[in-house]
Amino acid sequence: MSSVDEEMRTVTIEVEPTKAGLAKDGLERVETPNIRGHGQFWLGIPHGGMTKDHTVVASITEMGAAGPVKGQARMQVSNVVPSSNLIEIWCNIDAPSDRTFRVQYFAAPN
């Protein structure tokens, strides 16, 4: 499920933690489903148990039919903001038209 707020350029999606990525120290790996878009926008990912005190590291990858590709667009994660049950990621996809991409992040409590 996803929703878009055109005024603020916010996209909100729902994802499930990748169970294989869970570790004893609380480190959690999450990957979004493939998403299409371009330009600059906030990607909101609901994440139960997330707090402003978590450490979060994120990456963005262009996706092709067989998986990640080098692609034709420059993609950036510009900011990551953990908050109560939500992670907001500022994404920039420097392309004139929509590209398929995926965001992955690791989160750990401090």
Coordinates of N, CA and C in Angstrom, one line a residue:
M1 N 0.8 -1.2 0.0 CA 0.0 0.0 0.0 C 0.9 1.2 0.0
S2 N 0.5 2.2 -0.8 CA 1.3 3.5 -0.8 C 0.3 4.6 -1.0
S3 N 0.7 5.8 -0.5 CA -0.1 7.0 -0.7 C 0.9 8.2 -1.0
V4 N 0.4 9.2 -1.7 CA 1.2 10.3 -2.1 C 0.5 11.6 -1.7
D5 N 1.3 12.5 -1.1 CA 0.8 13.8 -0.7 C 1.5 14.7 -1.7
E6 N 0.8 15.2 -2.7 CA 1.4 16.0 -3.8 C 2.0 17.3 -3.3
E7 N 1.3 18.0 -2.3 CA 1.7 19.3 -1.9 C 3.1 19.2 -1.2
M8 N 3.3 18.2 -0.4 CA 4.6 18.1 0.3 C 5.5 17.1 -0.4
R9 N 5.1 16.5 -1.5 CA 5.9 15.4 -2.2 C 6.3 14.4 -1.2
T10 N 5.3 13.8 -0.5 CA 5.6 12.7 0.5 C 4.9 11.5 0.0
V11 N 5.7 10.4 0.0 CA 5.2 9.1 -0.4 C 5.3 8.2 0.9
T12 N 4.2 7.5 1.3 CA 4.2 6.6 2.4 C 3.9 5.2 1.9
I13 N 4.7 4.3 2.4 CA 4.6 2.9 2.0 C 4.6 2.0 3.2
E14 N 4.2 0.8 3.1 CA 4.2 -0.2 4.1 C 5.2 -1.3 3.7
V15 N 6.1 -1.7 4.6 CA 7.0 -2.8 4.4 C 7.1 -3.7 5.6
E16 N 7.5 -4.9 5.4 CA 7.7 -5.9 6.5 C 9.3 -6.0 6.7
P17 N 9.7 -6.1 8.0 CA 11.1 -6.3 8.2 C 11.6 -7.6 7.5
T18 N 12.8 -7.6 7.0 CA 13.4 -8.8 6.4 C 13.8 -9.7 7.5
K19 N 13.1 -10.8 7.8 CA 13.4 -11.6 9.0 C 14.8 -12.1 9.0
A20 N 15.4 -12.4 7.9 CA 16.7 -12.9 7.9 C 17.7 -11.9 8.4
G21 N 17.3 -10.6 8.3 CA 18.3 -9.6 8.7 C 18.2 -9.2 10.2
L22 N 17.3 -9.9 11.0 CA 17.3 -9.6 12.4 C 18.5 -10.2 13.1
A23 N 19.1 -9.4 14.0 CA 20.2 -9.9 14.7 C 20.0 -9.8 16.2
K24 N 20.9 -10.5 17.0 CA 20.7 -10.5 18.5 C 20.9 -9.1 19.0
D25 N 21.7 -8.3 18.4 CA 22.0 -6.9 18.9 C 20.9 -5.9 18.6
G26 N 19.8 -6.4 17.9 CA 18.7 -5.5 17.6 C 18.8 -4.8 16.2
L27 N 19.9 -5.1 15.5 CA 20.0 -4.6 14.2 C 19.0 -5.2 13.3
E28 N 18.3 -4.3 12.5 CA 17.2 -4.8 11.7 C 17.4 -4.3 10.2
R29 N 17.2 -5.2 9.3 CA 17.4 -4.9 7.9 C 16.0 -4.8 7.2
V30 N 15.7 -3.8 6.5 CA 14.4 -3.6 5.9 C 14.6 -3.2 4.4
E31 N 13.8 -3.7 3.5 CA 13.9 -3.3 2.1 C 12.5 -3.0 1.6
T32 N 12.3 -2.0 0.9 CA 11.0 -1.6 0.4 C 10.7 -2.5 -0.8
P33 N 9.5 -2.6 -1.2 CA 9.2 -3.2 -2.5 C 9.7 -2.2 -3.6
N34 N 9.7 -2.6 -4.8 CA 10.1 -1.7 -5.9 C 9.1 -0.6 -6.0
I35 N 9.5 0.6 -6.2 CA 8.7 1.8 -6.3 C 9.1 2.6 -7.5
R36 N 8.2 3.3 -8.1 CA 8.5 4.1 -9.3 C 8.4 5.6 -8.9
G37 N 9.3 6.4 -9.4 CA 9.2 7.8 -9.1 C 10.4 8.6 -9.7
H38 N 10.4 9.9 -9.6 CA 11.5 10.7 -9.9 C 11.4 12.1 -9.2
G39 N 12.5 12.8 -9.2 CA 12.4 14.1 -8.5 C 12.8 13.9 -7.0
Q40 N 12.5 15.0 -6.2 CA 12.8 14.9 -4.8 C 11.6 14.7 -4.0
F41 N 11.6 13.9 -3.0 CA 10.4 13.6 -2.2 C 10.9 12.9 -0.9
W42 N 10.0 13.0 0.1 CA 10.2 12.2 1.4 C 9.5 10.9 1.2
L43 N 10.2 9.8 1.6 CA 9.6 8.5 1.6 C 9.3 8.1 3.0
G44 N 8.1 8.0 3.4 CA 7.7 7.6 4.8 C 7.5 6.1 4.9
I45 N 8.2 5.5 5.8 CA 8.1 4.0 6.0 C 7.6 3.8 7.4
P46 N 6.4 3.4 7.7 CA 5.9 3.0 9.0 C 6.8 1.9 9.6
H47 N 7.3 2.0 10.8 CA 8.1 1.0 11.4 C 7.8 0.9 12.9
G48 N 7.1 -0.1 13.3 CA 6.7 -0.3 14.7 C 7.9 -0.4 15.6
G49 N 7.9 0.3 16.7 CA 9.0 0.3 17.6 C 10.1 1.3 17.3
M50 N 10.0 2.0 16.2 CA 11.1 3.0 15.9 C 10.9 4.2 16.8
T51 N 12.0 4.7 17.2 CA 12.0 6.0 18.0 C 13.0 6.9 17.4
K52 N 13.0 8.2 17.9 CA 13.9 9.2 17.4 C 15.4 8.9 17.8
D53 N 15.5 8.0 18.7 CA 16.9 7.6 19.2 C 17.5 6.5 18.5
H54 N 16.8 5.9 17.5 CA 17.4 4.8 16.7 C 18.5 5.4 15.7
T55 N 19.4 4.6 15.4 CA 20.4 4.9 14.4 C 19.9 4.2 13.1
V56 N 19.8 4.9 12.0 CA 19.3 4.4 10.7 C 20.3 4.8 9.6
V57 N 20.7 3.8 8.8 CA 21.5 4.0 7.6 C 20.7 3.5 6.4
A58 N 20.6 4.3 5.4 CA 19.8 3.9 4.2 C 20.5 4.0 2.9
S59 N 20.1 3.2 1.9 CA 20.6 3.3 0.6 C 19.5 3.2 -0.4
I60 N 19.7 3.7 -1.6 CA 18.7 3.6 -2.7 C 19.4 3.0 -3.9
T61 N 18.7 2.1 -4.7 CA 19.2 1.4 -5.8 C 18.2 1.4 -6.9
E62 N 18.6 1.7 -8.1 CA 17.8 1.5 -9.3 C 17.6 0.0 -9.6
M63 N 16.3 -0.3 -9.9 CA 16.0 -1.7 -10.1 C 15.6 -2.0 -11.6
G64 N 16.1 -3.1 -12.1 CA 15.7 -3.6 -13.4 C 14.9 -4.9 -13.3
A65 N 14.5 -5.5 -14.4 CA 13.7 -6.8 -14.3 C 14.4 -7.9 -13.5
A66 N 15.7 -7.9 -13.6 CA 16.5 -9.0 -12.9 C 17.1 -8.6 -11.6
G67 N 16.8 -7.4 -11.1 CA 17.4 -6.9 -9.8 C 18.1 -5.6 -10.0
P68 N 19.0 -5.3 -9.1 CA 19.7 -4.0 -9.1 C 20.4 -3.8 -10.4
V69 N 20.4 -2.5 -10.9 CA 21.2 -2.1 -12.1 C 21.9 -0.8 -11.9
K70 N 22.9 -0.6 -12.7 CA 23.6 0.7 -12.6 C 22.7 1.8 -13.1
G71 N 21.9 1.6 -14.1 CA 20.9 2.5 -14.6 C 21.4 3.8 -15.2
Q72 N 20.4 4.7 -15.5 CA 20.7 5.9 -16.2 C 20.5 7.1 -15.3
A73 N 20.1 7.0 -14.1 CA 19.8 8.1 -13.2 C 20.7 8.1 -12.0
R74 N 21.0 9.4 -11.5 CA 21.7 9.5 -10.3 C 20.6 9.5 -9.2
M75 N 20.9 8.6 -8.1 CA 19.9 8.5 -7.0 C 20.6 8.7 -5.7
Q76 N 20.0 9.5 -4.8 CA 20.6 9.9 -3.6 C 19.6 9.7 -2.4
V77 N 20.1 9.3 -1.3 CA 19.4 9.5 0.0 C 20.1 10.7 0.6
S78 N 19.3 11.8 0.8 CA 19.8 13.0 1.3 C 19.7 13.2 2.8
N79 N 18.7 12.6 3.4 CA 18.4 12.7 4.9 C 17.6 11.5 5.3
V80 N 17.9 11.1 6.6 CA 17.1 10.0 7.2 C 16.7 10.5 8.6
V81 N 15.3 10.4 8.8 CA 14.8 10.9 10.1 C 14.0 9.9 10.8
P82 N 14.5 9.2 11.8 CA 13.7 8.3 12.6 C 12.8 9.0 13.6
S83 N 11.6 8.6 13.7 CA 10.7 9.2 14.7 C 9.8 8.1 15.3
S84 N 8.8 8.4 16.0 CA 7.9 7.4 16.7 C 7.2 6.6 15.6
N85 N 7.6 5.3 15.5 CA 7.0 4.3 14.6 C 7.0 4.7 13.1
L86 N 8.0 5.6 12.7 CA 8.1 6.0 11.3 C 9.6 6.4 11.0
I87 N 10.0 6.0 9.8 CA 11.3 6.5 9.3 C 10.9 7.3 8.0
E88 N 11.5 8.5 7.9 CA 11.3 9.4 6.8 C 12.6 9.5 6.1
I89 N 12.7 9.2 4.8 CA 13.9 9.3 4.0 C 13.7 10.2 2.9
W90 N 14.6 11.3 2.8 CA 14.6 12.3 1.7 C 15.3 11.7 0.5
C91 N 14.6 11.4 -0.6 CA 15.2 10.8 -1.7 C 15.2 11.8 -2.9
N92 N 16.3 11.6 -3.7 CA 16.4 12.4 -4.9 C 16.7 11.5 -6.1
I93 N 15.8 11.4 -7.1 CA 16.1 10.6 -8.3 C 16.2 11.6 -9.4
D94 N 17.4 11.9 -9.9 CA 17.7 12.9 -10.9 C 17.5 12.3 -12.3
A95 N 16.2 12.3 -12.7 CA 15.8 11.8 -14.0 C 14.6 12.6 -14.5
P96 N 14.4 12.7 -15.8 CA 13.3 13.4 -16.3 C 12.0 12.6 -16.2
S97 N 12.1 11.3 -16.0 CA 10.9 10.5 -16.0 C 11.1 9.4 -14.8
D98 N 10.0 8.7 -14.5 CA 10.0 7.8 -13.4 C 11.0 6.7 -13.7
R99 N 11.7 6.3 -12.6 CA 12.6 5.1 -12.6 C 12.1 4.2 -11.5
T100 N 12.4 2.9 -11.7 CA 12.0 1.9 -10.6 C 13.2 1.8 -9.7
F101 N 12.9 1.9 -8.4 CA 14.0 1.9 -7.4 C 13.5 1.1 -6.1
R102 N 14.5 0.9 -5.3 CA 14.2 0.2 -4.0 C 15.1 0.9 -2.9
V103 N 14.6 1.1 -1.7 CA 15.3 1.6 -0.6 C 15.5 0.5 0.4
Q104 N 16.7 0.4 0.9 CA 17.1 -0.5 2.0 C 17.6 0.3 3.2
Y105 N 17.3 -0.2 4.4 CA 17.9 0.5 5.5 C 18.1 -0.5 6.6
F106 N 19.1 -0.1 7.4 CA 19.4 -0.9 8.7 C 19.1 0.1 9.8
A107 N 18.4 -0.5 10.8 CA 18.1 0.3 12.0 C 18.5 -0.4 13.3
A108 N 19.0 0.4 14.2 CA 19.4 -0.2 15.5 C 19.1 0.8 16.6
P109 N 18.6 0.2 17.8 CA 18.4 1.1 18.9 C 19.7 1.6 19.5
N110 N 19.7 2.8 20.0 CA 21.0 3.4 20.6 C 21.0 2.9 22.1

